Every structure is written in structure tokens, then in C-alpha cells.
Tab-separated table of C-alpha atoms in Angstrom:
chain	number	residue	atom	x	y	z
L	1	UNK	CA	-3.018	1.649	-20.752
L	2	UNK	CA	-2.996	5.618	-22.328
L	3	UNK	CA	-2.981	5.241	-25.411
L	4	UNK	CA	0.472	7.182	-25.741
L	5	UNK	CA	2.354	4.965	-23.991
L	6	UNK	CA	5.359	3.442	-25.567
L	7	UNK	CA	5.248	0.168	-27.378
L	8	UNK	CA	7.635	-2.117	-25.311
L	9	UNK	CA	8.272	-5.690	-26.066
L	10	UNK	CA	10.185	-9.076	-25.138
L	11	UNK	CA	12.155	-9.878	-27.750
L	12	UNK	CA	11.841	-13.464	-28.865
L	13	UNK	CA	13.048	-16.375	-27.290
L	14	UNK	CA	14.007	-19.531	-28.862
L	15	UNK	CA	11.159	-21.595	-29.349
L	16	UNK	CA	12.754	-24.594	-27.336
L	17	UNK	CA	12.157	-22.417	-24.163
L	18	UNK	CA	14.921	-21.303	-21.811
L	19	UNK	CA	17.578	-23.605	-20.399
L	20	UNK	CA	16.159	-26.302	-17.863
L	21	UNK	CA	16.956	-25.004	-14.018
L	22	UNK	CA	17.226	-21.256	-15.638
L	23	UNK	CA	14.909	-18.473	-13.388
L	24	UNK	CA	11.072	-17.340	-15.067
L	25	UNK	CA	12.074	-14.195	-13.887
L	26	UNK	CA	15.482	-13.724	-15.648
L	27	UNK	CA	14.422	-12.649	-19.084
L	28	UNK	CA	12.070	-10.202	-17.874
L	29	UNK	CA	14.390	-8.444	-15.476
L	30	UNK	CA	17.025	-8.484	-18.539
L	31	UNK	CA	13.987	-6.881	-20.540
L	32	UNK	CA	13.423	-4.115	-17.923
L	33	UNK	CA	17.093	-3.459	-17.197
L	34	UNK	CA	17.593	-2.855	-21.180
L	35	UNK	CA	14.636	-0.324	-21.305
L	36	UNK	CA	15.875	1.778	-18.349
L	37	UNK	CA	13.236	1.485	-16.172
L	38	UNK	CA	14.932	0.466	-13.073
L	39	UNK	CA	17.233	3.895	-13.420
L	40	UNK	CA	15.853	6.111	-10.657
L	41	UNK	CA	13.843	9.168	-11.487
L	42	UNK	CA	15.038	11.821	-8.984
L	43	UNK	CA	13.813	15.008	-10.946
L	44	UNK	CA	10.526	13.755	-10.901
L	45	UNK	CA	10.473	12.680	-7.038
L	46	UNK	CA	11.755	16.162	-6.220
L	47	UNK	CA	8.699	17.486	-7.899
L	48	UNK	CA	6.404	15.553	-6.289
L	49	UNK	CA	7.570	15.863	-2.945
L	50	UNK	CA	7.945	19.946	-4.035
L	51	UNK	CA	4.233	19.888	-4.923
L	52	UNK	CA	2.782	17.594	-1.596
L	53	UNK	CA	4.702	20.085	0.763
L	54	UNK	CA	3.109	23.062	-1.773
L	55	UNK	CA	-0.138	21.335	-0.834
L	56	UNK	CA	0.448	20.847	2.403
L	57	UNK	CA	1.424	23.861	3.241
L	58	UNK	CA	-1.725	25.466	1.490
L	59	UNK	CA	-4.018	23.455	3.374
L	60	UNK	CA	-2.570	24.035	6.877
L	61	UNK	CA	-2.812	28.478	5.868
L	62	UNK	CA	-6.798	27.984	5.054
L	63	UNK	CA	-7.046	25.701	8.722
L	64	UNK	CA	-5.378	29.189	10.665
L	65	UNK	CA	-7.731	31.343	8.106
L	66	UNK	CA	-11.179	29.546	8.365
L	67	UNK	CA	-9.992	27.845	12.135
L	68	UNK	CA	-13.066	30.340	13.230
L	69	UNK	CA	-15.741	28.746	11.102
L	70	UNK	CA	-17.416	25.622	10.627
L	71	UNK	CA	-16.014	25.897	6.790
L	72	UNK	CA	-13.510	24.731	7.790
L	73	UNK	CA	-14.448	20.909	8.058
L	74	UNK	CA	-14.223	20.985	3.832
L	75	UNK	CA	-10.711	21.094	4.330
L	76	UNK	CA	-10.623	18.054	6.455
L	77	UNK	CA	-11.056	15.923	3.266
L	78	UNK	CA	-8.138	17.740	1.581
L	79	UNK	CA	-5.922	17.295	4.320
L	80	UNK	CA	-6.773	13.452	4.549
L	81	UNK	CA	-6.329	12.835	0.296
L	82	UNK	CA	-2.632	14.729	0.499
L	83	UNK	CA	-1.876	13.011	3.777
L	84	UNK	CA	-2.477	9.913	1.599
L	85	UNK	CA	-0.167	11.481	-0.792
L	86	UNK	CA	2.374	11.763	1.967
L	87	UNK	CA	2.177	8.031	2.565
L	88	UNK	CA	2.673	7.543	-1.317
L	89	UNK	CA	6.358	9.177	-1.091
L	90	UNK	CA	7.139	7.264	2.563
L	91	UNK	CA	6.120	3.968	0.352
L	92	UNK	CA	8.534	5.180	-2.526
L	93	UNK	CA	11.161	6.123	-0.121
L	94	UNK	CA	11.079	2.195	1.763
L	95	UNK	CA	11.499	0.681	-1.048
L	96	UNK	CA	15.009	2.667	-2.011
L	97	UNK	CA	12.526	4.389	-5.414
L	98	UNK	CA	13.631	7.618	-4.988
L	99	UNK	CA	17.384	6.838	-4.483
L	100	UNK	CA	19.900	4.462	-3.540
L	101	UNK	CA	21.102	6.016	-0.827
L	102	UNK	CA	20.060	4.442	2.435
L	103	UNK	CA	20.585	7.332	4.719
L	104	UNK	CA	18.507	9.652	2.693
L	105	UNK	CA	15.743	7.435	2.047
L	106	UNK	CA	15.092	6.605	5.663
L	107	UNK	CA	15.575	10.917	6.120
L	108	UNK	CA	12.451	11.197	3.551
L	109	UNK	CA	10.533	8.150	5.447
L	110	UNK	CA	10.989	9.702	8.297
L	111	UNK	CA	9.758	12.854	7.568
L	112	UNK	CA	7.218	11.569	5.560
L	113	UNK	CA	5.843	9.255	8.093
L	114	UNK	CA	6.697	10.008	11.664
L	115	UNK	CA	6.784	13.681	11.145
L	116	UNK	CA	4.137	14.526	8.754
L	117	UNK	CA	1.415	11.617	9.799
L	118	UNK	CA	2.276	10.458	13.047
L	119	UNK	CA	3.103	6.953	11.489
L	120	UNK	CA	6.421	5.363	12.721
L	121	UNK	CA	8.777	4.718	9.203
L	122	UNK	CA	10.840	2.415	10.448
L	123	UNK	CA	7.466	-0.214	11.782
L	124	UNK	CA	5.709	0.340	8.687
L	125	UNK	CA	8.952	-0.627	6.291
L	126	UNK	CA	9.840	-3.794	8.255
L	127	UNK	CA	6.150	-5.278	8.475
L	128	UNK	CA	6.008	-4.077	4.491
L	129	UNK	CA	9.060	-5.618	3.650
L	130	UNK	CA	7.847	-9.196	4.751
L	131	UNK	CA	4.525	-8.775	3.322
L	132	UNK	CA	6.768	-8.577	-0.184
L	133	UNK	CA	9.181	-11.519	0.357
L	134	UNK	CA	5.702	-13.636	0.966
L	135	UNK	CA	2.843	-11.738	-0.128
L	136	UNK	CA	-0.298	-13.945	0.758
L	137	UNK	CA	1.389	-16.951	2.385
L	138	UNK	CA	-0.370	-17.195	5.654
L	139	UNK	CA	2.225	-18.231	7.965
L	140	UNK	CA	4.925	-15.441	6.642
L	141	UNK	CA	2.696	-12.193	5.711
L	142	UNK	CA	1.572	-10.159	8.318
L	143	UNK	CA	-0.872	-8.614	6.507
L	144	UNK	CA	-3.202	-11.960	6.154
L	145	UNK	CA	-2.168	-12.677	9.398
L	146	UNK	CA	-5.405	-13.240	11.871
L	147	UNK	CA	-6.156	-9.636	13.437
L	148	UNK	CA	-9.351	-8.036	13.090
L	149	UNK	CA	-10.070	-9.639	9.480
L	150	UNK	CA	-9.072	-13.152	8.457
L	151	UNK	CA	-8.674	-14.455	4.755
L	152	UNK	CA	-8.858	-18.065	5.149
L	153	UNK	CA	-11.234	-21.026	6.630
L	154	UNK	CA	-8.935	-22.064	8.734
L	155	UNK	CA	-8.862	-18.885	10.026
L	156	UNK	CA	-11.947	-18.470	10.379
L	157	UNK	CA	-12.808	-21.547	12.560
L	158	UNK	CA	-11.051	-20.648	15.008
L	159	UNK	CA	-12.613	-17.262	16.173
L	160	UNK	CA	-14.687	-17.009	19.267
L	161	UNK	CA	-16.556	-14.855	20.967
L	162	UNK	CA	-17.164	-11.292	19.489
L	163	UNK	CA	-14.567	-11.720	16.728
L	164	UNK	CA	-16.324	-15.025	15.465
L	165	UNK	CA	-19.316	-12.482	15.092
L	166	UNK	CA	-16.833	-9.858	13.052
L	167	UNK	CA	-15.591	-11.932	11.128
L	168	UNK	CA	-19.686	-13.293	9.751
L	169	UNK	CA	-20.265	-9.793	8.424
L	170	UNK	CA	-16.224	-8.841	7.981
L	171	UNK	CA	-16.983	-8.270	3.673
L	172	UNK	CA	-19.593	-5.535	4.860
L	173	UNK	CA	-17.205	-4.200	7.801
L	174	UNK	CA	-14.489	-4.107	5.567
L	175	UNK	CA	-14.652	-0.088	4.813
L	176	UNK	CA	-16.705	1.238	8.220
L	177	UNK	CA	-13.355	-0.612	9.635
L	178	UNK	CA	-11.243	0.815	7.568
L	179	UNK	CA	-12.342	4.578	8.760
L	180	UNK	CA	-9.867	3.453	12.047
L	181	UNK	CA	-7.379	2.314	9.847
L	182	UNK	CA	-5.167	6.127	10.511
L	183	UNK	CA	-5.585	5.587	14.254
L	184	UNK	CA	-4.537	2.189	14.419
L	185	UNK	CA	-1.542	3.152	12.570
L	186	UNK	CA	-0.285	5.974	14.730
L	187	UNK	CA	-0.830	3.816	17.909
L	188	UNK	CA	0.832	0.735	16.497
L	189	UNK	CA	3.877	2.843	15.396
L	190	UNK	CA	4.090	4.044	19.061
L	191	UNK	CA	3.898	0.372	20.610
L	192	UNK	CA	6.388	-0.683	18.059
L	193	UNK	CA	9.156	1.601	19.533
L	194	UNK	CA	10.078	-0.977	22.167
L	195	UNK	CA	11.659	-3.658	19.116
L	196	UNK	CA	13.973	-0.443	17.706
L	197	UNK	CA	17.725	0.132	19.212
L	198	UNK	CA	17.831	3.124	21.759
L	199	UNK	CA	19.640	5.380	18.682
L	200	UNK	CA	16.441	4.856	16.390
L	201	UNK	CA	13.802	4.559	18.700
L	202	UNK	CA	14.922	8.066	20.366
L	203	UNK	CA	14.683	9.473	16.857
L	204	UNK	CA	11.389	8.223	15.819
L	205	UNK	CA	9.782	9.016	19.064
L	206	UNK	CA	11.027	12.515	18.658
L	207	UNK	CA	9.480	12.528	15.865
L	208	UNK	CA	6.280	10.671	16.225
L	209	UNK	CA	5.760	12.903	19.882
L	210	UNK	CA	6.539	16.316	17.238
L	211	UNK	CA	3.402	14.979	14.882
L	212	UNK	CA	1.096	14.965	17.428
L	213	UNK	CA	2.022	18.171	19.605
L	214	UNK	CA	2.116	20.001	16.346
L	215	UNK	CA	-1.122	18.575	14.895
L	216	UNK	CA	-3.299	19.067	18.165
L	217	UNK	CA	-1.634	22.702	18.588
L	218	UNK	CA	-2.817	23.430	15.113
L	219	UNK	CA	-6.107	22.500	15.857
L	220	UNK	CA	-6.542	23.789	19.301
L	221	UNK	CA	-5.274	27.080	18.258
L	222	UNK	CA	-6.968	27.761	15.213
L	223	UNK	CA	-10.764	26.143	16.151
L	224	UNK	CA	-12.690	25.926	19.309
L	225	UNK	CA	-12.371	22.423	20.963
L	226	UNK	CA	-15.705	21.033	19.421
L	227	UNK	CA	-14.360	22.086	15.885
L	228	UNK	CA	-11.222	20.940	16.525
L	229	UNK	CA	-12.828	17.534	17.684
L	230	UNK	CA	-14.707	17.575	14.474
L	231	UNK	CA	-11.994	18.269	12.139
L	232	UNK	CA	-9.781	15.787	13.646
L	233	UNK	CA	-12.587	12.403	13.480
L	234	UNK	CA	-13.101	13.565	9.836
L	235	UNK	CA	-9.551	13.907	8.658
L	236	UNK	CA	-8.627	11.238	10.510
L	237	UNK	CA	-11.738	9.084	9.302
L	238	UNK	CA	-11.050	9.853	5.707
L	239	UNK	CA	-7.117	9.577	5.783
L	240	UNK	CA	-7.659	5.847	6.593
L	241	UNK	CA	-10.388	5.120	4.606
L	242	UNK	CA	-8.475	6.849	1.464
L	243	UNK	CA	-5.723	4.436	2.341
L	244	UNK	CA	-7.672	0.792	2.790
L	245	UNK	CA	-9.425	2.187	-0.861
L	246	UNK	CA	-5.577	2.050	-1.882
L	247	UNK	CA	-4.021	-1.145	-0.579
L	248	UNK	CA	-7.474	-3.677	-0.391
L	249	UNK	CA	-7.476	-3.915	-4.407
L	250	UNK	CA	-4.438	-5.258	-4.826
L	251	UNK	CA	-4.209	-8.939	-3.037
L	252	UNK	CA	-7.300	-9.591	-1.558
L	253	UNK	CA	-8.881	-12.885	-3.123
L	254	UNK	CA	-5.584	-13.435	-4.787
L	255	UNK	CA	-3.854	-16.513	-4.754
L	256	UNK	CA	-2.525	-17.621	-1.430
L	257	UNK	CA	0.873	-20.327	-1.429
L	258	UNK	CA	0.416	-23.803	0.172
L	259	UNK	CA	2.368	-23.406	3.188
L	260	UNK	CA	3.160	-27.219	3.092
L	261	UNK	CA	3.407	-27.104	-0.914
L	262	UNK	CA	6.162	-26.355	-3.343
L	263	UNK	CA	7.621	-22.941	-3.286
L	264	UNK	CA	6.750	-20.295	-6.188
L	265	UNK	CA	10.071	-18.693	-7.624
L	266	UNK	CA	9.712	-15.181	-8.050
L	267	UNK	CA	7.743	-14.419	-10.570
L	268	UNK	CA	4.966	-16.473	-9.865
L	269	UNK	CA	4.934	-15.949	-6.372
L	270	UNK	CA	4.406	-12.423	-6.950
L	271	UNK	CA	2.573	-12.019	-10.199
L	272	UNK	CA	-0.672	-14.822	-8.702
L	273	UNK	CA	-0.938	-13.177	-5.766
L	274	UNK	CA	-1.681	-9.856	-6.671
L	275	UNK	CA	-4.182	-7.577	-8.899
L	276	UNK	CA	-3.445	-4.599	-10.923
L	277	UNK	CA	-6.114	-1.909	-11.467
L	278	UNK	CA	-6.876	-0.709	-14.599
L	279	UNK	CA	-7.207	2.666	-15.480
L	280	UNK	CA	-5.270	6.029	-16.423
L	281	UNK	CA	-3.791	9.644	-15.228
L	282	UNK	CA	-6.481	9.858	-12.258
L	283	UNK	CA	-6.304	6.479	-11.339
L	284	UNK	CA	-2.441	6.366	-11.390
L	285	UNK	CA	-2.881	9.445	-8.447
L	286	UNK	CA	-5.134	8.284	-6.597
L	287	UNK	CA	-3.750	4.886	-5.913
L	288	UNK	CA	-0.298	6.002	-5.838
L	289	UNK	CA	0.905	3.678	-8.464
L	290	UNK	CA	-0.429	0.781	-6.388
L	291	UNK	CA	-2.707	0.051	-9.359
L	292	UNK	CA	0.536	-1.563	-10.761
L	293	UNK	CA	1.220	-4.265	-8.363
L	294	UNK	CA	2.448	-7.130	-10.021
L	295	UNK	CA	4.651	-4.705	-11.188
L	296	UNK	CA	5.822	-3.126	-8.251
L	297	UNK	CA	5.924	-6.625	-6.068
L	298	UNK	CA	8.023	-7.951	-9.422
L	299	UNK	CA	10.427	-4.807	-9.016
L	300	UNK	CA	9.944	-2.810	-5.796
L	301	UNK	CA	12.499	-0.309	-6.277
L	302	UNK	CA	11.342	0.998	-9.743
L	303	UNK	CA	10.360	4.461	-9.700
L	304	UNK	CA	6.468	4.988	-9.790
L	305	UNK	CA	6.073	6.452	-12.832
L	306	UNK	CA	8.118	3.393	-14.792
L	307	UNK	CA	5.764	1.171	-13.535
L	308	UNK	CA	3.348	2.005	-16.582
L	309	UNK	CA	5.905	1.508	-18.605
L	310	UNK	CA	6.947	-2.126	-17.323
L	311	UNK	CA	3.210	-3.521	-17.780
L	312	UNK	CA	3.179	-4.192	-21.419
L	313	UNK	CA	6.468	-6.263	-20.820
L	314	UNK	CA	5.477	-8.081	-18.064
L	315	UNK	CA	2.644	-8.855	-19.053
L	316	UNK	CA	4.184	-10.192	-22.381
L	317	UNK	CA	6.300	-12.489	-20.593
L	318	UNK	CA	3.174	-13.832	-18.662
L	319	UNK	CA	1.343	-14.266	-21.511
L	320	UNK	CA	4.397	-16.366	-22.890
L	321	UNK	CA	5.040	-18.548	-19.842
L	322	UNK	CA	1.033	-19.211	-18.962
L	323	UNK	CA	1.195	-16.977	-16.079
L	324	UNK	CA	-2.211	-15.493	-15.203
L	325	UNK	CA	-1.954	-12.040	-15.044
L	326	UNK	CA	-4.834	-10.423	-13.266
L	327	UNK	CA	-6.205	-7.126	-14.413
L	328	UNK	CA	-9.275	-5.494	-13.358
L	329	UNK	CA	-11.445	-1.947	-13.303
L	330	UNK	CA	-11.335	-0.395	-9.575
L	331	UNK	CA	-14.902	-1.348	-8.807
L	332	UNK	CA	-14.518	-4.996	-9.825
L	333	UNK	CA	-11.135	-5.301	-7.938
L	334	UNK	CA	-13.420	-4.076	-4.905
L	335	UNK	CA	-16.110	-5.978	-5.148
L	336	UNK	CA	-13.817	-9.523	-5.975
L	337	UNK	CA	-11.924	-8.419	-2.526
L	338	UNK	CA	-14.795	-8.600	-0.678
L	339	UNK	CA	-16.255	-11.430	-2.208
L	340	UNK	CA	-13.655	-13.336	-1.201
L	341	UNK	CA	-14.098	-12.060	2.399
L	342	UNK	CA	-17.655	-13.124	2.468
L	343	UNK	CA	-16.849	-16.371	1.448
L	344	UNK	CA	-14.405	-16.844	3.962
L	345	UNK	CA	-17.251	-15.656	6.497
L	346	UNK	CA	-19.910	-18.097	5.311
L	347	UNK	CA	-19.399	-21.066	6.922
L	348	UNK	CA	-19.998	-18.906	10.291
L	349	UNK	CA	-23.168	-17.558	9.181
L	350	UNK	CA	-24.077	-20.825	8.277
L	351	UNK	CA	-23.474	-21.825	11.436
């Protein structure tokens, strides 16, 4: 934690423990709502999104200046790290962080997703939203559901064919894979548009249609076709790759609920399955707060920059209760991810 962040702490509970039947979580979330830190933060959101369009904006006038030379492939990088940015604020706006007001957080979504990336707001928020009511139960979150990776035995067994073969070497896939992640996301927002209403799916495919004719039009009229070809493998290539170096720290190798146990209240069932990060300024902008995310899975409408503040509590009440709370550097949380990814693929090699 900087060192100039502000002492916060639980204050002490009876040594007899709370009242039988009474919720882990309660205290905790009366500790947070005392502090402030589930107020929103809209000065500081306007900034940020301010700033990202500043960037934006920047980045797109040196592609139409240096659209005649190969020089301008260094900006393909740039685009890809503030696209990521982008992402951050569609995130924030999903989970009601930036205000309360449903209307204009699924306006900023929307132009944060569909418009500026080509990713479609309302697909991403409902498949994110169950990954948070279950986050590593493998019957109710999609994202350990069996796709391209799996992240159990069981799992595992029963792959045939060429994705039996994936999923031997999936730990050393992992990031070469993760290089189609931006793709995969602009297609799968497209196919999604069938499950919307007519009223939302016209909008987002407006939208989503605007992304692409833009994007491509940029390119095509500032670069000749190879260079445009270039630029786009490269920013596209980095954008997901930027984003799977975001999201695979934080529950990968985590905990994962018995399906046919006893359910987890809240606190544990988010604070075991998931990893923070450790680490400061950079780290906190790079990962888009996702560093914190027992913290933000614990309270998913607190505004980004109070999720720093929330650690030393939660962690406090963890501490109290016997609750592992899992904190690691950004290598190690890397390198336990795929760990457990290897081990899932063993018994296949093995084999």
C-alpha cells in the first residue's frame, strides 16, 4: 500500500463474536459505509474520461499525420494501452461506479464499448454480472466455463480431438491466445445481438456497425492497405493481450465452490476466490484497479480510486474472521495462474 495512505480500521468487536445467524459481511460493509467509500466520485470520473478522450483524440491526429509512414506502427501500441483504458471506464460504468443513474451509465458503456472498441456493452455487462454473483463456481461462471481453456480435471477429461491437445500445453498458450482475445470480443458482441429486444439491439448494432466503418475508414484513408493491415493485427494484437495481462491475475488458481457443497455467504465466496495484486500508482493504471479484487467483487459499485482505501479494512476483518486473504506481486499472481493451468493439463500429457 503507498505509504500515504490513510490509516483505516475496524473498530472492535466484542470478543464473544457477532450474534449466531448474523452475516460475515455485515460489519465490514457498516465499516465501509462509515468511511465514505461507497459515495461516488464523479469529479474524478469526469477527469478520467476528459483525459482518455484527450488521449484518444491525440493518438487518432498522429495516425492522419504519420498514416504515410511506416512510423506509424509505434502508435499502434498506444492506441491498444488507451483502448484498454477505454474498457477500464465501460467496467466502471457496468457496475453503476460512476453514478447511480441507470440511463447514463449504460450512455457511457455504450460509448465506451460499442462505439469506441467495437465491443457490445450490453453482452459484456450481463456475462460480467454472473461471473460476480458466482465467481469460480463451475456450473454458474461463464468465465471458467469450458471454451478454449478449462480450469478443472473434470474438465479436462472430457476434451477430444484438437482441443484435448490445447488444453496439454493451455499454461504456455495462455498469452499467444490471449493476442485474439480483442477479436473474439468484437465478434462475440455481434453474435450476441440476437438475445437483446429489437429497441436495444438496433442501438448497439448502430453502434457496434459505427466502430468498425469508422475504424477501417481511418485506416484505409490515412495508410496504404498493407500499413493499414499492419497497424490493425498490432493494435488489435496488443489491445487483447493488454487486457488478458489485466483480468488473468485476479481468479485464476483461486478457490473454486463445491457445486454439490455448502454455499459461501458473501464474503467468503468472494474474498477465496480471488487475488489482489500488489503494488502502487503504476500498477493501480495499468490494471485499472483490478489489482483490488477482493475488493471490488466485495463492493462492485465503489468508485476505483476507494478501492485502495477499502483494503486495509477488509483485510482487517479477514484477518479477524480467519479468512485468507490472498495478496501477491504481478509476476507471482502470473506465474500461480498458470501453474494452476498446467496442472489442470497434466494428466493429458501424462497420458
Amino acid at each position: 500500500m503507498p505509504q500515504n495512505t490513510p490509516a483505516l480500521a475496524l473498530r472492535p468487536r466484542d470478543a464473544s463474536g457477532p450474534p449466531p445467524g448474523s452475516s460475515e459481511f455485515t460489519p465490514l460493509l457498516r465499516a465501509v459505509r462509515s468511511q465514505g467509500l461507497l459515495a461516488r466520485r464523479h469529479g474524478w470520473y469526469a477527469r478520467v474520461i476528459a483525459l482518455n478522450a484527450l488521449a484518444l483524440t491525440g493518438v487518432v491526429t498522429g495516425i492522419v499525420l504519420l498514416g504515410g509512414s511506416w512510423w506509424v506502427l509505434l502508435l499502434a501500441p498506444v492506441l491498444a494501452v488507451f483502448g484498454a483504458r477505454t474498457a477500464f471506464i465501460g467496467h466502471d460504468a457496468g457496475h453503476a461506479q460512476i453514478t447511480g443513474d441507470r440511463g447514463v451509465s449504460r450512455l457511457i458503456g455504450l460509448v465506451h464499448g460499442n462505439l469506441l472498441l467495437g465491443m457490445s456493452f450490453s453482452w459484456w455487462n450481463h456475462k460480467h454480472s454472473r461471473h460476480h454473483a458466482n465467481p469460480n463456481h463451475i456450473d454458474k461462471d461463464p468465465d471458467v466455463a469450458a471454451d478454449v481453456l478449462v480450469f478443472t480435471g473434470e474438465q479436462a477429461k472430457e476434451r477430444t480431438g484438437f482441443r484435448r491437445r490445447l488444453t496439454r500445453h493451455q499454461a504456455w498458450l495462455f498469452f499467444p491466445l490471449t493476442l485474439l482475445e480483442g477479436i473474439a470480443l468484437k465478434i462475440q458482441g455481434f453474435k450476441d445481438l440476437r438475445r437483446q429486444s429489437p429497441r436495444e439491439r438496433r442501438v448497439e448494432a448502430v453502434l457496434l456497425v459505427g466502430h468498425l466503418v469508422g475504424y477501417v475508414t481511418l485506416l484505409l484513408a490515412s495508410m496504404t492497405p498493407g500499413q493499414a493491415l499492419a497497424f490493425a493485427a498490432l493494435h488489435q494484437a496488443l489491445f487483447g493481450l493488454h487486457l488478458g495481462l489485466s483480468f488473468a491475475p485476479n481468479h485464476k488458481g483461486m478457490e473454486m465452490p463445491d457445486a454439490n457443497g455448502e454455499p459461501w455467504g458473501h464474503l467468503r465466496r468472494q474474498v477465496l476466490t480471488s487475488r489482489n495484486v500488489r503494488g502502487g500508482i503504476v500498477t493501480d493504471w495499468l490494471l485499472g484497479g483490478l489489482n483490488y479484487q477482493i475488493e471490488h467483487h466485495l463492493f462492485p459499485s465503489m468508485p476505483r480510486p476507494h478501492l485502495r482505501l477499502a483494503q486495509p479494512l477488509v483485510r482487517a476483518h479477514c484477518e479477524e474472521l480467519g479468512i485468507t486473504y490472498t495478496q501477491t506481486g504481478l509476476v507471482d499472481s502470473y506465474r500461480q495462474a498458470l501453474r494452476h493451468m498446467h496442472e489442470v493439463g497434466e494428466p493429458l500429457r501424462a497420458g
